[in-house]
PDB file of C-alpha atoms in Angstrom:
ATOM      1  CA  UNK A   1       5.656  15.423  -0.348  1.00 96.00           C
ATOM      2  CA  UNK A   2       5.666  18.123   2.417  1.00 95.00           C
ATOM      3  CA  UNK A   3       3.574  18.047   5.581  1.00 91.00           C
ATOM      4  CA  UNK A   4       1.139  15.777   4.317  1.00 92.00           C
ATOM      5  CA  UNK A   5       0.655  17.762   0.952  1.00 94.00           C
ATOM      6  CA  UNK A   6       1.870  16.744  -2.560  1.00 94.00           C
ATOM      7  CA  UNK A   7       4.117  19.271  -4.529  1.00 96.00           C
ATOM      8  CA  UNK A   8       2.433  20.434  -7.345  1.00 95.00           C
ATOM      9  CA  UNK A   9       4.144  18.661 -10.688  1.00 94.00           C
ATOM     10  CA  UNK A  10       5.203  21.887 -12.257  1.00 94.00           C
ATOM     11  CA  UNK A  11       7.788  23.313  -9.032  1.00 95.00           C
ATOM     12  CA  UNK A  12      10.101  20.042  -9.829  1.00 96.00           C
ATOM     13  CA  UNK A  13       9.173  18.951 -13.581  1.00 96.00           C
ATOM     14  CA  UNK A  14       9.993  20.137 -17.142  1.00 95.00           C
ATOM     15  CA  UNK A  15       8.739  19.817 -20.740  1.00 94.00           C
ATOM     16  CA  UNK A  16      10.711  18.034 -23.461  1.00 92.00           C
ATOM     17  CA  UNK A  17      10.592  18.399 -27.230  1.00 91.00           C
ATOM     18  CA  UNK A  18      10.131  14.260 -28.166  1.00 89.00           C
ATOM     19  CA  UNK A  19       9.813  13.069 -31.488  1.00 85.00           C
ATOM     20  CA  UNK A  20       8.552  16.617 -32.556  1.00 88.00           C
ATOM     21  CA  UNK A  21       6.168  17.017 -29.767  1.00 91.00           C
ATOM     22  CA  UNK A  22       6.248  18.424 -26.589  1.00 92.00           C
ATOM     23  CA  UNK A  23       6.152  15.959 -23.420  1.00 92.00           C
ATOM     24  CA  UNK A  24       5.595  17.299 -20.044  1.00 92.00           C
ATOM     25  CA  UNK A  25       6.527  15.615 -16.540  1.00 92.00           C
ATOM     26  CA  UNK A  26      10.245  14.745 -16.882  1.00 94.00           C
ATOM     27  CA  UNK A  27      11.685  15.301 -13.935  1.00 93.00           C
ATOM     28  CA  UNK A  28      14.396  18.132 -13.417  1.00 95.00           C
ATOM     29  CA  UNK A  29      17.620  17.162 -11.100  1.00 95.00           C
ATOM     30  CA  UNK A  30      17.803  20.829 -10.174  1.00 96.00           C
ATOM     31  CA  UNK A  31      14.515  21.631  -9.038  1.00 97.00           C
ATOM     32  CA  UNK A  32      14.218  18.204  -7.500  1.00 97.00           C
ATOM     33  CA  UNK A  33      17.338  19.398  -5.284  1.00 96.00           C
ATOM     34  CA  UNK A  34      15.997  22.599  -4.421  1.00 97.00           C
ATOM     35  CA  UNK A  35      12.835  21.313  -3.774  1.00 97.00           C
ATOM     36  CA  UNK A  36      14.673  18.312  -0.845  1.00 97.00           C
ATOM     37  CA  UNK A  37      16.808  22.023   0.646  1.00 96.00           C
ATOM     38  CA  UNK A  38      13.355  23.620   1.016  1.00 96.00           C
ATOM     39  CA  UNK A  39      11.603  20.497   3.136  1.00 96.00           C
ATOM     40  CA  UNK A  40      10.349  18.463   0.346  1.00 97.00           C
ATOM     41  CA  UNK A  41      11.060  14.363   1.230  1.00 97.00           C
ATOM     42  CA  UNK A  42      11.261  12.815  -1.992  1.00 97.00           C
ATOM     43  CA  UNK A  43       9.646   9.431  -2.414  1.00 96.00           C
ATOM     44  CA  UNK A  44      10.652   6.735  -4.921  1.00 95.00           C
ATOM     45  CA  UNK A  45       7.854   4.304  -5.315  1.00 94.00           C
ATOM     46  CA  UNK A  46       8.048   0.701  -6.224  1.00 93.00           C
ATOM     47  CA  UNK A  47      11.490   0.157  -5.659  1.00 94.00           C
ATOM     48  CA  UNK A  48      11.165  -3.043  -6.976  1.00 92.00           C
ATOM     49  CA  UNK A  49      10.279  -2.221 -10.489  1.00 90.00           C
ATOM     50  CA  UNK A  50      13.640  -0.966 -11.756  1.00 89.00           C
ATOM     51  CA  UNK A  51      16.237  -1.868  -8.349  1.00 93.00           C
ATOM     52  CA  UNK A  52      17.200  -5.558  -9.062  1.00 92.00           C
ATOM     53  CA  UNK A  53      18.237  -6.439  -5.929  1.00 93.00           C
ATOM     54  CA  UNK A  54      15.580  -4.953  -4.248  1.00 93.00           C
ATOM     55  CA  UNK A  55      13.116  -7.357  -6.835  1.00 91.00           C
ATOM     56  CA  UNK A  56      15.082 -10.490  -5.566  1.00 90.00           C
ATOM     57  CA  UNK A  57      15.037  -9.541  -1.933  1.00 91.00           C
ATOM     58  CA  UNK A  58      10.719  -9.096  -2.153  1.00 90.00           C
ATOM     59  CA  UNK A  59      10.722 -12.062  -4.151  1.00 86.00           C
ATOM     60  CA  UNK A  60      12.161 -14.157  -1.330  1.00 88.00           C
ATOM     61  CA  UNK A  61       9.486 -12.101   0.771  1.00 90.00           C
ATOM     62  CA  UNK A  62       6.864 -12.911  -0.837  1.00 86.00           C
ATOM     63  CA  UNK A  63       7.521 -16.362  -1.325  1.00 82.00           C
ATOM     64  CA  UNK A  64       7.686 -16.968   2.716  1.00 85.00           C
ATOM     65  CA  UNK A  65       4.705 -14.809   3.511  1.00 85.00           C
ATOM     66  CA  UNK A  66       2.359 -15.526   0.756  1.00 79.00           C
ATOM     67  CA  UNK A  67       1.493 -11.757   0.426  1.00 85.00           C
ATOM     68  CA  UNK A  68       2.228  -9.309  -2.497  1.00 87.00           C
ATOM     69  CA  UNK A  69       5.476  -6.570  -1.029  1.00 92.00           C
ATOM     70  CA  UNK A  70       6.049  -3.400  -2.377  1.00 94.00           C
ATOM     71  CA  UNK A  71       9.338  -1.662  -1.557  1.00 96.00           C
ATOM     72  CA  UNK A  72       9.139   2.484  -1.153  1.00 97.00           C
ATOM     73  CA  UNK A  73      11.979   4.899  -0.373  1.00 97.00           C
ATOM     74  CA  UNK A  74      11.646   8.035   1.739  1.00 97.00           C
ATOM     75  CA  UNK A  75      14.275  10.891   1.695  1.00 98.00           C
ATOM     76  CA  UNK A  76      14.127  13.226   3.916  1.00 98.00           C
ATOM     77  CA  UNK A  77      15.811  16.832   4.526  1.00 97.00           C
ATOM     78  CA  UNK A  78      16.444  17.510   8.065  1.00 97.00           C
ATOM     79  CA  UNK A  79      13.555  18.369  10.376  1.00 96.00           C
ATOM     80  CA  UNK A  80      11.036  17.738   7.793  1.00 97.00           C
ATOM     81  CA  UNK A  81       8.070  15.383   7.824  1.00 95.00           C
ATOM     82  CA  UNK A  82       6.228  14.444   4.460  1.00 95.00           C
ATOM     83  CA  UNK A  83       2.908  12.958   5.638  1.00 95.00           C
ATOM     84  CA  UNK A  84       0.468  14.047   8.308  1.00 95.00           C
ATOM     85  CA  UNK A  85      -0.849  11.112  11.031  1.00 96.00           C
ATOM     86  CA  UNK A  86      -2.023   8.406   8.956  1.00 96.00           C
ATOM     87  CA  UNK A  87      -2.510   4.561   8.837  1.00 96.00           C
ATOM     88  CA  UNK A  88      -1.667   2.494   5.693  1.00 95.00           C
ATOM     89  CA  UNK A  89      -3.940  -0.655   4.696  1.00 92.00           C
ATOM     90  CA  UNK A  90      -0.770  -2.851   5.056  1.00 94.00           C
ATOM     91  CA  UNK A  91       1.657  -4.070   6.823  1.00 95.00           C
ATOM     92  CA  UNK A  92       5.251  -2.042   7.034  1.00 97.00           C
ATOM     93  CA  UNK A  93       9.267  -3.373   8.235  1.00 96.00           C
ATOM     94  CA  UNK A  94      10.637   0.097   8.069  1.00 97.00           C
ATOM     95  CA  UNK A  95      14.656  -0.093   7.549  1.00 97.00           C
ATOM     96  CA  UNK A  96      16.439   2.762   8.289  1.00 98.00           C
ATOM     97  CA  UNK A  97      19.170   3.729   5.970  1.00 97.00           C
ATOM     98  CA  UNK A  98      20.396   6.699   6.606  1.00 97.00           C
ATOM     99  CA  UNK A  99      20.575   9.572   9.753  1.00 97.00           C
ATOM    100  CA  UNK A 100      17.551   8.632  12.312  1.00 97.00           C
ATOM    101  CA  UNK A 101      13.636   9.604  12.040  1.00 97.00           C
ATOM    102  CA  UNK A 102      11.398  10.146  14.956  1.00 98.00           C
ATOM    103  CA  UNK A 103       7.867   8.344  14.993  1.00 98.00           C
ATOM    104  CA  UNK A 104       4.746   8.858  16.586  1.00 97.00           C
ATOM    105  CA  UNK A 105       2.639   6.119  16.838  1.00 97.00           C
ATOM    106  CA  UNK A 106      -0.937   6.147  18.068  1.00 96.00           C
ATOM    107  CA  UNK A 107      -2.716   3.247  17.633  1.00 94.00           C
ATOM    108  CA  UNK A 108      -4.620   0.437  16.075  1.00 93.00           C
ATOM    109  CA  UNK A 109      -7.908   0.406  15.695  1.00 88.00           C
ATOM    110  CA  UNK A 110     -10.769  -1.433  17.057  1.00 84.00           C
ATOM    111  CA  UNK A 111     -12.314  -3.665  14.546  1.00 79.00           C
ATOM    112  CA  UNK A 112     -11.950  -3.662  10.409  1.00 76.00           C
ATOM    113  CA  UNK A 113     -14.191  -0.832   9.917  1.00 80.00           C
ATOM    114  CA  UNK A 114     -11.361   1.794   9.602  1.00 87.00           C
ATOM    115  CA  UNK A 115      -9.421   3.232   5.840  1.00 89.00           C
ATOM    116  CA  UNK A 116      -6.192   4.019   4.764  1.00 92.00           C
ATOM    117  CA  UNK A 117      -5.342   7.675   4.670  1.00 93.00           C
ATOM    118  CA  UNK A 118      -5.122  10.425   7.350  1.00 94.00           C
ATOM    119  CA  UNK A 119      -6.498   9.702  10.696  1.00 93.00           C
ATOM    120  CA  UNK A 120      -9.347  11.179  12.535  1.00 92.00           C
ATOM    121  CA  UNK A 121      -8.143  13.143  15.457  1.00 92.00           C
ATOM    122  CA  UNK A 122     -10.872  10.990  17.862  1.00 91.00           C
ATOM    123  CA  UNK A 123      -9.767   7.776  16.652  1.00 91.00           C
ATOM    124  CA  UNK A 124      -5.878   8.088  18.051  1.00 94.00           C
ATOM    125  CA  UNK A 125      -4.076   6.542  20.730  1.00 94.00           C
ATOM    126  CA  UNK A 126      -2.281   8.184  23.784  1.00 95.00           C
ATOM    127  CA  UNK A 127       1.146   8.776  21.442  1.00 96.00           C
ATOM    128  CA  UNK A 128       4.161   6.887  21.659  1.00 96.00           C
ATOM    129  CA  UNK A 129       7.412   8.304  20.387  1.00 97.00           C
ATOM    130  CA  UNK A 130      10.277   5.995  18.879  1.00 96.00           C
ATOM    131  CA  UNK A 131      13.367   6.967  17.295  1.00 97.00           C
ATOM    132  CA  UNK A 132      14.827   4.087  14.681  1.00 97.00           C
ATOM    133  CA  UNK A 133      18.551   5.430  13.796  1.00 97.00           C
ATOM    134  CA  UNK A 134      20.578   3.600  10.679  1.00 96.00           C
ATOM    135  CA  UNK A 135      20.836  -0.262  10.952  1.00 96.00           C
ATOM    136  CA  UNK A 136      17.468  -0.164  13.058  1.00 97.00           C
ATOM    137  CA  UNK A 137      14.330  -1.784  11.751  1.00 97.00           C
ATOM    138  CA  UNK A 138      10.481  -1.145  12.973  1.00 97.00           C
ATOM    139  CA  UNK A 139       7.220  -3.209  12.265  1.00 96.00           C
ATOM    140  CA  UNK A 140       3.971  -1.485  11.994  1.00 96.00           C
ATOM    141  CA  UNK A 141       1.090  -3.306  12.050  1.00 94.00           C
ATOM    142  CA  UNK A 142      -1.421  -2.408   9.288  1.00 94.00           C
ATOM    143  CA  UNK A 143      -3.768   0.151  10.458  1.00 94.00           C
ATOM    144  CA  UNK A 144      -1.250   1.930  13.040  1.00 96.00           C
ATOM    145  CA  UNK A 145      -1.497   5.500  13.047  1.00 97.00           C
ATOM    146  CA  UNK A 146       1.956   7.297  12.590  1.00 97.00           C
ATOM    147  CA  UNK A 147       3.622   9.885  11.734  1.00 96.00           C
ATOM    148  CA  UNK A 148       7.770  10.573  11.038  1.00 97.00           C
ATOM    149  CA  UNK A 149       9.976  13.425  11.661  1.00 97.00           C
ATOM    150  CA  UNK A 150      14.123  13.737  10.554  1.00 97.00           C
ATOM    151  CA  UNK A 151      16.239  14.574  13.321  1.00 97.00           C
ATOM    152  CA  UNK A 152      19.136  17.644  12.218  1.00 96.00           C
ATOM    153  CA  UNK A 153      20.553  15.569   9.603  1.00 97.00           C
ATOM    154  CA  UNK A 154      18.392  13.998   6.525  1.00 97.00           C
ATOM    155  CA  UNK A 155      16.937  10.668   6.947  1.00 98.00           C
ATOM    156  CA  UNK A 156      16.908   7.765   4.109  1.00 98.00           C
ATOM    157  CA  UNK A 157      14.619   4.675   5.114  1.00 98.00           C
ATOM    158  CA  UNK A 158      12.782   2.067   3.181  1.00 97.00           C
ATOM    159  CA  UNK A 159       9.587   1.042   3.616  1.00 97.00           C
ATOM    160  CA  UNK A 160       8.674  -2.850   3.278  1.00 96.00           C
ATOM    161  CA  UNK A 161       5.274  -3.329   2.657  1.00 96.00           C
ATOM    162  CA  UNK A 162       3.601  -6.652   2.925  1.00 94.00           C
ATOM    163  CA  UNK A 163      -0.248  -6.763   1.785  1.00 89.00           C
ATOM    164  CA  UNK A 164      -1.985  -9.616   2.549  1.00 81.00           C
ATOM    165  CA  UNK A 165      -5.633 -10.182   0.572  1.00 72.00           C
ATOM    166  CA  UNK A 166      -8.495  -8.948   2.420  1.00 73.00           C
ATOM    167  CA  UNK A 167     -11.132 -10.997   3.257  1.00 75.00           C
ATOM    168  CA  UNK A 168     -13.814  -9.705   1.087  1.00 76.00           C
ATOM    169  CA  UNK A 169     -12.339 -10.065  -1.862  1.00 71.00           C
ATOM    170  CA  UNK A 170     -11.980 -13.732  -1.553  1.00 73.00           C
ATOM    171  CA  UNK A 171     -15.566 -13.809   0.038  1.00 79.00           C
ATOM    172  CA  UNK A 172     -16.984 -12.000  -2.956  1.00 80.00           C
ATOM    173  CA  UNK A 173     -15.005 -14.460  -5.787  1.00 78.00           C
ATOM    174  CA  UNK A 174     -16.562 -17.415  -3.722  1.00 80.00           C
ATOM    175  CA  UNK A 175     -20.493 -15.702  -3.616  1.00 81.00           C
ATOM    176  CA  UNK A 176     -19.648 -15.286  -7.772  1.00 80.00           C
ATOM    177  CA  UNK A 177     -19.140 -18.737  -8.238  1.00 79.00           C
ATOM    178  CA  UNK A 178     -21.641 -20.254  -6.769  1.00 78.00           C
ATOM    179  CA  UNK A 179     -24.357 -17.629  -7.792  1.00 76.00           C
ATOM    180  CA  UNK A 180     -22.846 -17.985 -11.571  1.00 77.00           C
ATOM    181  CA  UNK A 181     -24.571 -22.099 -11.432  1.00 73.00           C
ATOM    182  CA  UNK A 182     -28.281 -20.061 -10.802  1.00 66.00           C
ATOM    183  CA  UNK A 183     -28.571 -19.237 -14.176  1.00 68.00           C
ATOM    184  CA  UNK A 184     -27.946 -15.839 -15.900  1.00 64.00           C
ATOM    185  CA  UNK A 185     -27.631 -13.604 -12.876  1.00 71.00           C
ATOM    186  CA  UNK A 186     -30.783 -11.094 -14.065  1.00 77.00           C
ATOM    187  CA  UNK A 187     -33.938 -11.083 -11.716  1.00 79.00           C
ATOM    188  CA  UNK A 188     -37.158 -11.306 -12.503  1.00 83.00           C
ATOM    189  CA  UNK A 189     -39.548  -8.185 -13.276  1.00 87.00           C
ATOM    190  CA  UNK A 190     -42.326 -10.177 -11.057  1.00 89.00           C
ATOM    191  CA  UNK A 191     -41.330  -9.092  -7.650  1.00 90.00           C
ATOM    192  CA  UNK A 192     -42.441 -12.334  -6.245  1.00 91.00           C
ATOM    193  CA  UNK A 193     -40.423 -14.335  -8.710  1.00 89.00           C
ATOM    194  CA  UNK A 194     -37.315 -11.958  -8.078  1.00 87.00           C
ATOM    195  CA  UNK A 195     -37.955 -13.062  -4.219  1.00 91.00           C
ATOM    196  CA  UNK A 196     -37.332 -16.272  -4.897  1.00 88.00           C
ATOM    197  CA  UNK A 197     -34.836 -16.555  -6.816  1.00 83.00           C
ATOM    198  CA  UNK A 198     -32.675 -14.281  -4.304  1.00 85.00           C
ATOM    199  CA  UNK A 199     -33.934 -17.202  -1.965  1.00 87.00           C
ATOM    200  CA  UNK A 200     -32.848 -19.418  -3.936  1.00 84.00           C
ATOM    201  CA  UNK A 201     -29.459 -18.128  -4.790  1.00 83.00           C
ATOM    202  CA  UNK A 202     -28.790 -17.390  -0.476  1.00 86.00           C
ATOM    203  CA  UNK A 203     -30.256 -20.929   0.045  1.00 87.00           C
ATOM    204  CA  UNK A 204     -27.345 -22.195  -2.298  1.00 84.00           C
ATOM    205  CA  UNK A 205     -24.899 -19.733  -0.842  1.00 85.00           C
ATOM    206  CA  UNK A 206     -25.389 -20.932   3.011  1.00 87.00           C
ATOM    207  CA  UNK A 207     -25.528 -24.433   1.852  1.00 85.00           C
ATOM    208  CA  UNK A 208     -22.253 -24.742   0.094  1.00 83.00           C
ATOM    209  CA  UNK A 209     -20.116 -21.659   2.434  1.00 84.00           C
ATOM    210  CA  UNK A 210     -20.959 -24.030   5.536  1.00 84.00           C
ATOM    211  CA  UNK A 211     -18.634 -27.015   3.442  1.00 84.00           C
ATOM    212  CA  UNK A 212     -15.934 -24.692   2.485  1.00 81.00           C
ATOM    213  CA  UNK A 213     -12.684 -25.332   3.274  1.00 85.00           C
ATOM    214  CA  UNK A 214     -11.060 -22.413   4.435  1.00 83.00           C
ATOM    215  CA  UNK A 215      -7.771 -23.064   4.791  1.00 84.00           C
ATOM    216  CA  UNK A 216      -7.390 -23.851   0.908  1.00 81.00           C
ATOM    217  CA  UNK A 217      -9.428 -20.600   0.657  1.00 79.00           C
ATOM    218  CA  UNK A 218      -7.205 -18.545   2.570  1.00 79.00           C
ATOM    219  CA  UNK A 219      -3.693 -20.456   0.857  1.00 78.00           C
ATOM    220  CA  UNK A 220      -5.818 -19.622  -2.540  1.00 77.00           C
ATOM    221  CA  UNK A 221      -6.376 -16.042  -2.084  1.00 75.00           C
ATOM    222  CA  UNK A 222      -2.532 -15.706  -1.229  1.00 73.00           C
ATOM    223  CA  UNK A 223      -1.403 -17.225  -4.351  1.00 74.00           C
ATOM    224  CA  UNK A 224      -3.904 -15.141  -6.319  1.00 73.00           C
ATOM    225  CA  UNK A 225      -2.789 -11.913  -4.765  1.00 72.00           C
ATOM    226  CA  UNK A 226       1.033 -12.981  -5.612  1.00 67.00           C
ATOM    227  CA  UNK A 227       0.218 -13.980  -9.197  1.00 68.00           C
ATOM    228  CA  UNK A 228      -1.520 -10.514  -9.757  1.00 63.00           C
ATOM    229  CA  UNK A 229       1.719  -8.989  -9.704  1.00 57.00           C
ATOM    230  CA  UNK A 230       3.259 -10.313 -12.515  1.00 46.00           C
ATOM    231  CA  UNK A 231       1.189  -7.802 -14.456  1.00 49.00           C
ATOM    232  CA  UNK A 232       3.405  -5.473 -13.091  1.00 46.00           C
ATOM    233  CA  UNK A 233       6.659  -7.426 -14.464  1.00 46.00           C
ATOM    234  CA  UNK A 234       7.406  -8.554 -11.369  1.00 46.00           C
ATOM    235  CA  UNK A 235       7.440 -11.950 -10.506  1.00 45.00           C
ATOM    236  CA  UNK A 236       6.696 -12.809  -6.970  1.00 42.00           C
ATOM    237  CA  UNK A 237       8.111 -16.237  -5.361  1.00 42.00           C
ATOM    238  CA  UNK A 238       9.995 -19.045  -6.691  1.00 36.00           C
TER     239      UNK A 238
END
């Protein structure tokens, strides 16, 4: 990445004869290289995946915070920055490795109406500038709008990020079951009949949400999120 922009595949990538076919996308050492000398920051994601020590460390994570983490390296040439302002739909401990990195943060938002991605220039915060040097760590709140800059040395850090499940989901799994004893789930052509069977079905659904339990819904949609993972072949908690 490079000021917010990805590099295009082909200026750090090569093609392969395999098995008597050609196979793009294998990464080059060189042009990686001379890519990071011309202000590229090159990203490993999902740490995790392939790092064993990095899986047992998120496992332990995940296990006391009952939310899925992901683990993402940033490396950084001097006075480069790889993303523009932006805020991230999770939570991030950012652990700096290597050199320092200055940050601009500006913000949470009001409410849970905002996205992930860059940040409207109307919705920031009056900036605040913090420089995390190697051995620091910094939480950001999910939803903070930031941006990072190396200092005159490169910068290594590793970004811990915790998502948590988002209320909707869980909301919309809970609707599903209890519309799913109605019947089939199809409306009626007959308007009128269609009208009450949606009656019907909200009838049921305010009727049984006002019993709910919601601290086994909330400890449910944790374990749920955690046990997603494993389709990655990672196994989250103990």
């Amino acid at each position: 990445m490079r000021d917010g922009k990805q590099v295009s595949p082909k200026e750090f990538t090569q093609t392969r004869r395999v098995a008597f076919a050609e196979q793009s996308l294998y990464a080059d050492t060189g042009l990686v290289v001379k890519q990071f000398h011309e202000g590229s920051t090159i990203i490993l994601k999902s740490l995790e995946e392939w790092h064993p020590p990095v899986r047992n460390m998120i496992n332990e994570l995940a296990a006391l915070t009952g939310t899925q983490v992901k683990a993402d390296v940033f490396f950084t040439p001097p006075h480069a920055k790889a993303l523009v302002v932006h805020r991230d739909e999770f939570h991030i401990f950012a652990v700096q490795l290597h050199g320092a990195k200055d940050w601009v943060l500006q913000g949470v938002p009001e409410g849970d109406s905002w996205h992930g991605g860059p940040a409207p220039a109307d919705t920031l915060h009056e900036p605040e500038e913090v420089t995390i040097k190697s051995g620091n760590v910094m939480f950001l709140e999910a939803g903070t709008a930031h941006s990072a800059k190396s200092q005159d040395t490169s910068s290594m850090h590793i970004a811990f990020e915790f998502r948590s499940f988002r209320i909707t989901d869980r909301l919309d799994q809970v609707i599903r079951e209890i519309t799913a004893a109605e019947g089939a789930g199809f409306v009626s052509l007959d308007t009128d009949v269609a009208a009450r069977q949606i009656r019907s079905a909200l009838s049921r659904i305010s009727g049984e949400t006002a019993t709910l339990d919601t601290s086994t819904l909330a400890r449910d949609a944790a374990q749920k999120l955690i046990a997603d993972s494993t389709r990655h072949g990672v196994t989250f908690g103990k």
